[in-house]
Amino acid sequence: MSEITTKPLNIQWPTADASRIPFGVFTDPDLYDLEQKTLFRGPNWSFVAMEIEIPKAGDYKTTFVGDTPVIVVRDQDGKINCFVNRCAHRGATLAYDQCGNKQDFTCVYHNWRYDLGGNLKSVAFQHGVRNVGGMPKDFDMCQHNLTKARVEVYYGLAFATFSDETPPLETYLGERMAKHIARVFNRPVKLLGSYSQVLHSNWKLYMENVKDSYHASLLHTFFTTFKLNRLSMEGGVVVDGGGGHHISWSKRGTDSAAGTAYEKAGELRSLVDDFTLADPTLIKSWLEYDDGITHAIQSIFPTFVLQQIQNSLAIRLLVPRSVDKSELFWINFGYEDDTPEQYDMRLRQSNLIGPAGLVSLEDGMIGNFIQRGIQRETDDSAVLEMGGRAVEDQQSRVSEAAVRGFWQAYRARMGI
Ligand code: FES
Ligand SMILES: [Fe+2]
């Protein structure tokens, strides 16, 4: 495990449980640095690629583990490798493109060349010019490979870790989380598109938001207005992985008469009956899976999200950029056996998500609203008591149990 050298002095947890979160955790630059070392370079798995993003030998993408830039590449044996995107000579970035195909990686600065496994293969002018100059005779190329991460693939999802102590990926996920991934990746998938958005907030504020099923009916008026996702529907929250993983789920069309009555009485956000969509095909959908679940958001600690919002399927990877900035990468996908009509419907439903999404726009915004509000309030704390103070499964989504779970896992893994 990564050695923790210092404990941040400015973070005081008001309670032993996860019902109070000091605002300083979102603003302390020392804590941010410690997270990079302890969480992202420590014994956790970080999502790095879908296998179908790099199908052929030499296909690669550049991405991040925490804020560490990495290259993820498929080698000649079909294996996926991941290493830090930093030349072992003097530290230059090796690959600049978001993706591509290469037989090796050659640094632009002095042409040190690495194979697809990250091993140093040649050094320009190693023997000097006309036997003058060059590297010392005992220079050992094997000592200058790229910094490698371990990679494991589960149902087409590649995860990487820099720690030898990280348990096998399937153990890390646990049975219930692994089963949910298998449910979505039950047959060959097809990429629909990808993009990213900058969030002007600490990365943990977005992870809180993802795990916060309580806000969906309140912040997202599009959901409630068009009856896509309301808290009166059958649903719940699964919390696992020491609190760090979660699934919140619901079934559209299961609103009880009582639930609808509550909404009309204004106890949930009331319906605005005179709003209609000029083009209702925007939200036309079909039942994606036999279990009847129409919405499912899964998070795997620390920063991986798998989304099913009706027929909009996506992976989200959150990349911390600095203490008050992050970048959210989205990969939209469907299935290879989708009909042309299903393909079109998935694309239309993609308007719900992303930086300008009819629903997701508010999630991109709300973290910054918090970041602005807490900047000088770091001695005060957030309150997390909806659904009790415990970290456990919930039969209702009117709960902050999964958010508490995140903090329970965070404190345990950070040792603070
Ligand atoms: S920094 Fe890469 S070869 Fe010199
Ligand atoms: Fe949201």
Coordinates of C-alpha atoms and ligand atoms in Angstrom, one line a residue:
M1 CA 0.0 0.0 0.0
S2 CA 1.1 3.6 -0.7
E3 CA 2.8 5.0 2.3
I4 CA 0.9 8.0 3.8
T5 CA 3.5 10.5 4.8
T6 CA 1.4 13.3 6.3
K7 CA -2.2 13.7 7.4
P8 CA -3.8 16.9 6.3
L9 CA -4.1 19.1 9.3
N10 CA -7.1 21.1 8.2
I11 CA -9.7 18.3 8.0
Q12 CA -11.7 17.7 11.2
W13 CA -14.5 15.2 10.9
P14 CA -17.3 16.2 13.3
T15 CA -18.7 12.7 13.6
A16 CA -17.3 9.2 13.5
D17 CA -20.0 8.1 11.1
A18 CA -20.6 9.6 7.6
S19 CA -23.5 11.9 8.5
R20 CA -21.3 15.0 8.5
I21 CA -18.8 16.0 5.9
P22 CA -16.4 18.9 6.5
F23 CA -16.5 21.3 3.5
G24 CA -12.7 21.5 3.6
V25 CA -12.5 18.1 1.9
F26 CA -13.5 19.9 -1.3
T27 CA -11.1 22.8 -1.0
D28 CA -7.9 21.5 0.6
P29 CA -5.0 21.2 -2.0
D30 CA -2.9 19.0 0.4
L31 CA -5.8 16.6 0.6
Y32 CA -6.1 16.6 -3.2
D33 CA -2.4 15.6 -3.5
L34 CA -2.8 12.9 -0.9
E35 CA -5.8 11.4 -2.7
Q36 CA -3.7 11.1 -5.9
K37 CA -1.1 9.1 -4.0
T38 CA -3.3 7.1 -1.7
L39 CA -6.4 6.4 -3.8
F40 CA -5.5 6.7 -7.5
R41 CA -1.9 5.3 -7.2
G42 CA -3.0 3.1 -4.4
P43 CA -4.9 -0.2 -4.1
N44 CA -8.0 0.7 -6.2
W45 CA -9.0 -0.2 -9.7
S46 CA -9.6 2.7 -12.1
F47 CA -11.5 2.2 -15.4
V48 CA -9.3 3.0 -18.4
A49 CA -11.0 1.7 -21.6
M50 CA -13.7 -0.3 -23.2
E51 CA -12.1 -3.2 -25.1
I52 CA -13.9 -2.1 -28.2
E53 CA -12.2 1.3 -28.2
I54 CA -8.9 -0.5 -29.0
P55 CA -9.9 -3.6 -31.0
K56 CA -6.7 -4.2 -33.0
A57 CA -3.0 -4.7 -32.2
G58 CA -1.4 -1.3 -31.8
D59 CA -4.7 0.6 -31.1
Y60 CA -4.3 2.9 -28.2
K61 CA -6.0 5.6 -26.3
T62 CA -4.7 8.2 -23.9
T63 CA -6.6 8.7 -20.6
F64 CA -6.0 9.2 -16.9
V65 CA -5.8 7.2 -13.7
G66 CA -6.7 10.0 -11.2
D67 CA -4.8 12.9 -12.7
T68 CA -1.9 10.7 -13.9
P69 CA -1.9 10.6 -17.8
V70 CA -1.7 7.0 -19.1
I71 CA -1.6 5.2 -22.4
V72 CA -3.8 2.2 -22.8
V73 CA -2.8 0.0 -25.8
R74 CA -3.5 -3.5 -27.2
D75 CA -0.3 -5.4 -28.0
Q76 CA 0.4 -8.0 -30.7
D77 CA -0.9 -10.8 -28.4
G78 CA -4.2 -9.1 -27.9
K79 CA -3.4 -8.1 -24.3
I80 CA -4.3 -4.6 -23.0
N81 CA -1.4 -2.8 -21.4
C82 CA -1.4 0.5 -19.5
F83 CA 1.5 2.7 -18.6
V84 CA 2.2 6.3 -17.5
N85 CA 2.3 8.6 -20.5
R86 CA 5.8 9.9 -19.6
C87 CA 9.1 9.1 -21.2
A88 CA 11.6 7.4 -18.8
H89 CA 14.4 9.7 -20.1
R90 CA 13.5 13.2 -19.1
G91 CA 9.8 13.0 -18.6
A92 CA 8.3 14.2 -21.9
T93 CA 4.7 13.2 -22.7
L94 CA 4.9 10.3 -25.1
A95 CA 1.5 10.2 -26.9
Y96 CA -0.4 13.4 -27.6
D97 CA -3.4 12.1 -29.5
Q98 CA -6.6 10.9 -27.9
C99 CA -6.3 7.6 -29.8
G100 CA -4.5 6.0 -32.7
N101 CA -2.6 3.0 -33.9
K102 CA 1.2 2.5 -33.4
Q103 CA 3.7 -0.3 -33.5
D104 CA 5.8 1.4 -30.9
F105 CA 6.0 4.7 -29.0
T106 CA 8.9 7.0 -29.8
C107 CA 9.5 10.1 -27.7
V108 CA 9.7 13.3 -29.8
Y109 CA 12.4 14.8 -27.6
H110 CA 15.4 12.4 -28.0
N111 CA 13.7 9.4 -29.7
W112 CA 13.8 6.9 -27.0
R113 CA 11.5 4.1 -28.3
Y114 CA 9.2 1.8 -26.4
D115 CA 7.3 -1.3 -27.4
L116 CA 3.6 -1.9 -26.8
G117 CA 4.4 -3.4 -23.5
G118 CA 6.1 -0.2 -22.3
N119 CA 9.6 -1.7 -22.5
L120 CA 12.5 0.5 -23.7
K121 CA 13.8 -0.9 -27.0
S122 CA 16.2 1.7 -28.4
V123 CA 18.0 4.9 -27.5
A124 CA 19.1 7.3 -30.2
F125 CA 22.9 7.7 -30.3
Q126 CA 23.3 5.0 -27.6
H127 CA 26.8 4.4 -29.0
G128 CA 27.5 8.1 -29.8
V129 CA 28.7 9.3 -33.2
R130 CA 31.7 7.5 -34.7
N131 CA 32.2 5.8 -31.4
V132 CA 32.4 9.2 -29.6
G133 CA 29.9 10.0 -26.9
G134 CA 26.9 7.9 -26.3
M135 CA 25.5 6.3 -23.1
P136 CA 27.9 4.6 -20.6
K137 CA 28.8 1.0 -21.5
D138 CA 26.8 -0.3 -18.5
F139 CA 23.6 1.5 -19.4
D140 CA 20.9 -1.1 -19.0
M141 CA 17.8 -0.5 -21.1
C142 CA 15.7 -2.9 -18.9
Q143 CA 16.0 -0.4 -16.0
H144 CA 14.3 2.3 -18.0
N145 CA 10.9 1.0 -19.0
L146 CA 7.8 3.0 -18.7
T147 CA 5.9 3.0 -15.4
K148 CA 3.5 0.1 -15.8
A149 CA 0.0 -0.5 -14.3
R150 CA -1.7 -3.8 -13.9
V151 CA -4.7 -4.3 -16.1
E152 CA -7.7 -6.6 -15.8
V153 CA -10.6 -6.8 -18.1
Y154 CA -14.2 -7.7 -17.0
Y155 CA -17.0 -8.0 -19.6
G156 CA -15.0 -5.8 -22.0
L157 CA -14.2 -3.1 -19.4
A158 CA -10.5 -2.6 -18.7
F159 CA -9.4 -1.4 -15.3
A160 CA -5.9 -0.5 -14.2
T161 CA -4.1 -0.2 -10.9
F162 CA -0.6 0.8 -9.9
S163 CA -0.6 -1.1 -6.7
D164 CA 0.4 -4.8 -6.2
E165 CA -1.9 -5.0 -3.3
T166 CA -5.1 -4.3 -5.2
P167 CA -7.3 -7.5 -5.0
P168 CA -8.4 -9.2 -8.3
L169 CA -10.9 -7.0 -10.1
E170 CA -13.8 -9.3 -9.7
T171 CA -13.2 -9.5 -5.9
Y172 CA -12.9 -5.7 -5.8
L173 CA -16.2 -5.3 -7.5
G174 CA -18.0 -7.9 -5.4
E175 CA -20.8 -10.2 -6.5
R176 CA -23.6 -7.7 -6.8
M177 CA -21.6 -5.1 -8.7
A178 CA -20.1 -7.7 -11.0
K179 CA -23.6 -9.1 -11.7
H180 CA -24.9 -5.7 -12.7
I181 CA -22.0 -5.1 -15.1
A182 CA -22.7 -8.6 -16.6
R183 CA -26.3 -7.6 -17.0
V184 CA -25.5 -4.6 -19.2
F185 CA -22.6 -6.2 -21.1
N186 CA -24.6 -9.3 -21.9
R187 CA -23.8 -9.2 -25.6
P188 CA -21.4 -7.4 -28.0
V189 CA -21.7 -3.6 -27.7
K190 CA -21.1 -0.9 -30.2
L191 CA -19.7 2.6 -29.6
L192 CA -22.1 5.5 -30.4
G193 CA -19.8 8.4 -29.5
S194 CA -17.8 10.1 -26.8
Y195 CA -17.1 13.5 -25.5
S196 CA -16.0 15.2 -22.3
Q197 CA -17.0 18.2 -20.2
V198 CA -15.1 20.3 -17.7
L199 CA -16.7 20.5 -14.2
H200 CA -15.7 23.5 -12.1
S201 CA -15.8 21.5 -8.9
N202 CA -13.8 19.1 -6.8
W203 CA -14.1 15.5 -8.2
K204 CA -15.8 14.2 -5.0
L205 CA -18.8 16.6 -5.5
Y206 CA -19.6 14.9 -8.7
M207 CA -19.2 11.4 -7.2
E208 CA -21.6 12.5 -4.4
N209 CA -24.1 13.7 -7.0
V210 CA -23.9 10.3 -8.9
K211 CA -24.7 8.5 -5.6
D212 CA -27.4 10.9 -4.5
S213 CA -30.7 9.4 -5.7
Y214 CA -32.6 11.9 -3.5
H215 CA -32.1 14.8 -5.8
A216 CA -33.4 13.2 -9.1
S217 CA -37.0 14.3 -8.6
L218 CA -36.1 17.7 -7.3
L219 CA -33.2 19.1 -9.3
H220 CA -34.1 17.4 -12.6
T221 CA -37.4 19.0 -13.7
F222 CA -37.3 17.3 -17.1
F223 CA -37.5 13.9 -15.4
T224 CA -40.6 14.7 -13.3
T225 CA -42.3 16.8 -15.9
F226 CA -42.3 14.1 -18.5
K227 CA -42.7 11.3 -16.0
L228 CA -39.4 9.6 -16.8
N229 CA -38.1 9.1 -13.3
R230 CA -40.1 9.9 -10.1
L231 CA -39.4 8.9 -6.6
S232 CA -42.9 7.3 -6.4
M233 CA -41.7 4.6 -8.8
E234 CA -40.6 1.2 -7.5
G235 CA -36.9 1.5 -6.9
G236 CA -34.0 1.3 -4.4
V237 CA -30.4 1.7 -3.7
V238 CA -27.7 -1.1 -3.3
V239 CA -24.6 -0.1 -1.4
D240 CA -21.5 -2.3 -1.5
G241 CA -17.8 -2.4 -1.5
G242 CA -17.4 -1.0 2.0
G243 CA -19.7 1.7 0.9
G244 CA -17.7 2.7 -2.2
H245 CA -19.8 1.1 -4.8
H246 CA -23.6 1.6 -5.4
I247 CA -26.5 1.0 -7.8
S248 CA -29.6 3.1 -7.7
W249 CA -32.4 1.7 -9.8
S250 CA -36.1 2.3 -10.7
K251 CA -38.8 1.0 -12.9
R252 CA -40.7 3.5 -14.9
G253 CA -44.5 2.9 -15.1
T254 CA -44.7 1.5 -11.5
D255 CA -45.9 4.7 -9.9
S256 CA -48.6 3.7 -7.5
A257 CA -51.8 5.7 -7.5
A258 CA -50.8 7.0 -4.1
G259 CA -47.4 8.1 -5.5
T260 CA -49.1 10.0 -8.3
A261 CA -51.5 11.6 -5.8
Y262 CA -48.5 12.7 -3.7
E263 CA -46.9 14.4 -6.7
K264 CA -50.1 16.1 -7.6
A265 CA -50.5 17.3 -4.1
G266 CA -47.0 18.8 -4.4
E267 CA -45.3 16.6 -1.9
L268 CA -43.0 15.6 -4.7
R269 CA -42.3 18.2 -7.4
S270 CA -45.7 18.7 -9.0
L271 CA -46.4 17.9 -12.6
V272 CA -46.7 20.7 -15.0
D273 CA -49.5 19.3 -17.0
D274 CA -49.5 21.8 -19.8
F275 CA -45.9 21.1 -20.8
T276 CA -45.5 18.8 -23.8
L277 CA -42.7 17.9 -26.1
A278 CA -43.0 19.2 -29.6
D279 CA -41.3 16.0 -30.7
P280 CA -42.3 13.2 -28.3
T281 CA -40.0 10.7 -30.1
L282 CA -37.2 12.3 -28.0
I283 CA -38.2 10.1 -25.1
K284 CA -39.7 7.1 -26.9
S285 CA -38.2 4.0 -25.5
W286 CA -38.5 0.2 -25.2
L287 CA -37.9 -2.1 -22.3
E288 CA -34.2 -2.8 -22.4
Y289 CA -33.9 -5.7 -20.0
D290 CA -36.2 -8.4 -18.7
D291 CA -35.9 -7.3 -15.1
G292 CA -38.1 -4.3 -15.9
I293 CA -35.5 -1.8 -14.6
T294 CA -35.6 1.4 -16.7
H295 CA -33.1 3.5 -14.8
A296 CA -29.9 2.2 -13.2
I297 CA -26.9 4.2 -12.2
Q298 CA -23.9 2.2 -10.9
S299 CA -20.7 3.6 -9.4
I300 CA -17.5 1.8 -8.7
F301 CA -15.1 3.4 -6.3
P302 CA -13.4 5.8 -7.0
T303 CA -14.6 7.3 -10.3
F304 CA -16.3 4.9 -12.6
V305 CA -20.0 5.2 -13.5
L306 CA -22.2 2.9 -15.6
Q307 CA -25.5 4.5 -16.7
Q308 CA -28.8 3.1 -18.0
I309 CA -31.4 5.9 -18.4
Q310 CA -34.1 4.2 -20.4
N311 CA -32.2 3.2 -23.6
S312 CA -29.4 5.7 -23.1
L313 CA -26.4 3.5 -22.1
A314 CA -23.1 5.2 -21.2
I315 CA -19.9 4.9 -19.2
R316 CA -18.7 8.0 -17.4
L317 CA -15.2 8.4 -16.2
L318 CA -14.4 11.2 -13.9
V319 CA -10.9 12.7 -14.0
P320 CA -9.7 15.0 -11.2
R321 CA -7.8 18.0 -12.6
S322 CA -7.1 20.1 -9.6
V323 CA -8.7 20.7 -6.2
D324 CA -11.6 22.6 -7.8
K325 CA -11.7 21.3 -11.3
S326 CA -12.5 17.9 -12.9
E327 CA -13.3 16.5 -16.4
L328 CA -16.0 14.0 -17.0
F329 CA -15.6 11.7 -20.0
W330 CA -18.7 10.1 -21.5
I331 CA -18.8 7.0 -23.8
N332 CA -22.2 6.3 -25.3
F333 CA -22.9 2.8 -26.5
G334 CA -25.5 0.4 -27.8
Y335 CA -25.5 -3.2 -29.0
E336 CA -24.2 -4.7 -32.2
D337 CA -27.6 -6.3 -32.8
D338 CA -29.6 -3.1 -32.4
T339 CA -32.1 -2.5 -35.2
P340 CA -31.8 0.8 -37.1
E341 CA -34.8 2.1 -35.2
Q342 CA -33.2 1.2 -31.8
Y343 CA -30.0 2.9 -32.9
D344 CA -31.9 6.1 -33.8
M345 CA -33.8 6.0 -30.5
R346 CA -30.6 5.6 -28.5
L347 CA -29.2 8.6 -30.3
R348 CA -32.3 10.7 -29.6
Q349 CA -32.3 9.7 -25.9
S350 CA -28.6 10.8 -25.7
N351 CA -30.0 14.3 -25.6
L352 CA -30.9 13.6 -22.0
I353 CA -27.2 13.3 -21.0
G354 CA -23.9 15.0 -21.4
P355 CA -22.9 18.7 -20.9
A356 CA -26.0 20.1 -22.5
G357 CA -28.2 17.2 -21.7
L358 CA -31.8 17.9 -20.7
V359 CA -31.2 16.1 -17.4
S360 CA -27.4 16.0 -17.0
L361 CA -26.9 19.8 -17.5
E362 CA -28.0 20.3 -13.9
D363 CA -25.5 17.7 -12.5
G364 CA -22.7 19.6 -14.3
M365 CA -23.8 22.8 -12.7
I366 CA -24.6 21.9 -9.2
G367 CA -21.1 20.9 -8.1
N368 CA -19.9 24.4 -8.9
F369 CA -22.9 25.9 -7.0
I370 CA -21.5 24.0 -4.0
Q371 CA -17.9 24.9 -4.7
R372 CA -18.8 28.6 -4.7
G373 CA -20.9 28.3 -1.6
I374 CA -18.3 26.6 0.6
Q375 CA -15.1 28.3 -0.4
R376 CA -14.8 30.2 2.9
E377 CA -16.9 27.8 5.0
T378 CA -14.4 25.1 5.5
D379 CA -15.1 24.8 9.2
D380 CA -18.7 23.9 8.6
S381 CA -20.1 20.6 7.4
A382 CA -22.6 19.1 5.0
V383 CA -25.5 17.1 6.5
L384 CA -26.2 13.6 5.3
E385 CA -29.1 12.2 7.2
M386 CA -31.7 11.4 4.6
G387 CA -32.7 7.8 5.0
G388 CA -30.9 7.6 8.4
R389 CA -27.3 7.7 9.3
A390 CA -26.3 4.2 8.3
V391 CA -24.6 2.8 5.2
E392 CA -26.8 0.0 4.0
D393 CA -29.2 -1.0 1.1
Q394 CA -32.3 1.1 0.8
Q395 CA -35.8 0.2 -0.4
S396 CA -36.4 3.8 -1.4
R397 CA -34.3 6.3 -3.3
V398 CA -35.2 9.1 -0.9
S399 CA -31.9 8.4 0.7
E400 CA -28.3 9.6 1.0
A401 CA -27.1 6.1 2.0
A402 CA -24.9 5.7 -1.1
V403 CA -23.3 9.2 -0.5
R404 CA -22.6 8.2 3.1
G405 CA -21.2 4.9 1.7
F406 CA -18.8 6.9 -0.5
W407 CA -17.5 8.8 2.5
Q408 CA -17.2 5.7 4.6
A409 CA -15.1 4.0 1.9
Y410 CA -13.1 7.2 1.3
R411 CA -12.1 7.7 5.0
A412 CA -11.2 4.0 5.3
R413 CA -9.0 4.0 2.2
M414 CA -7.5 7.4 2.9
G415 CA -6.8 6.5 6.6
I416 CA -8.3 9.8 7.8
Ligands
FES1 S1 12.6 13.0 -22.9 FE1 12.0 11.3 -24.1 S2 13.7 10.8 -25.2 FE2 14.4 12.4 -24.0
FE2 FE -28.6 14.1 -11.3

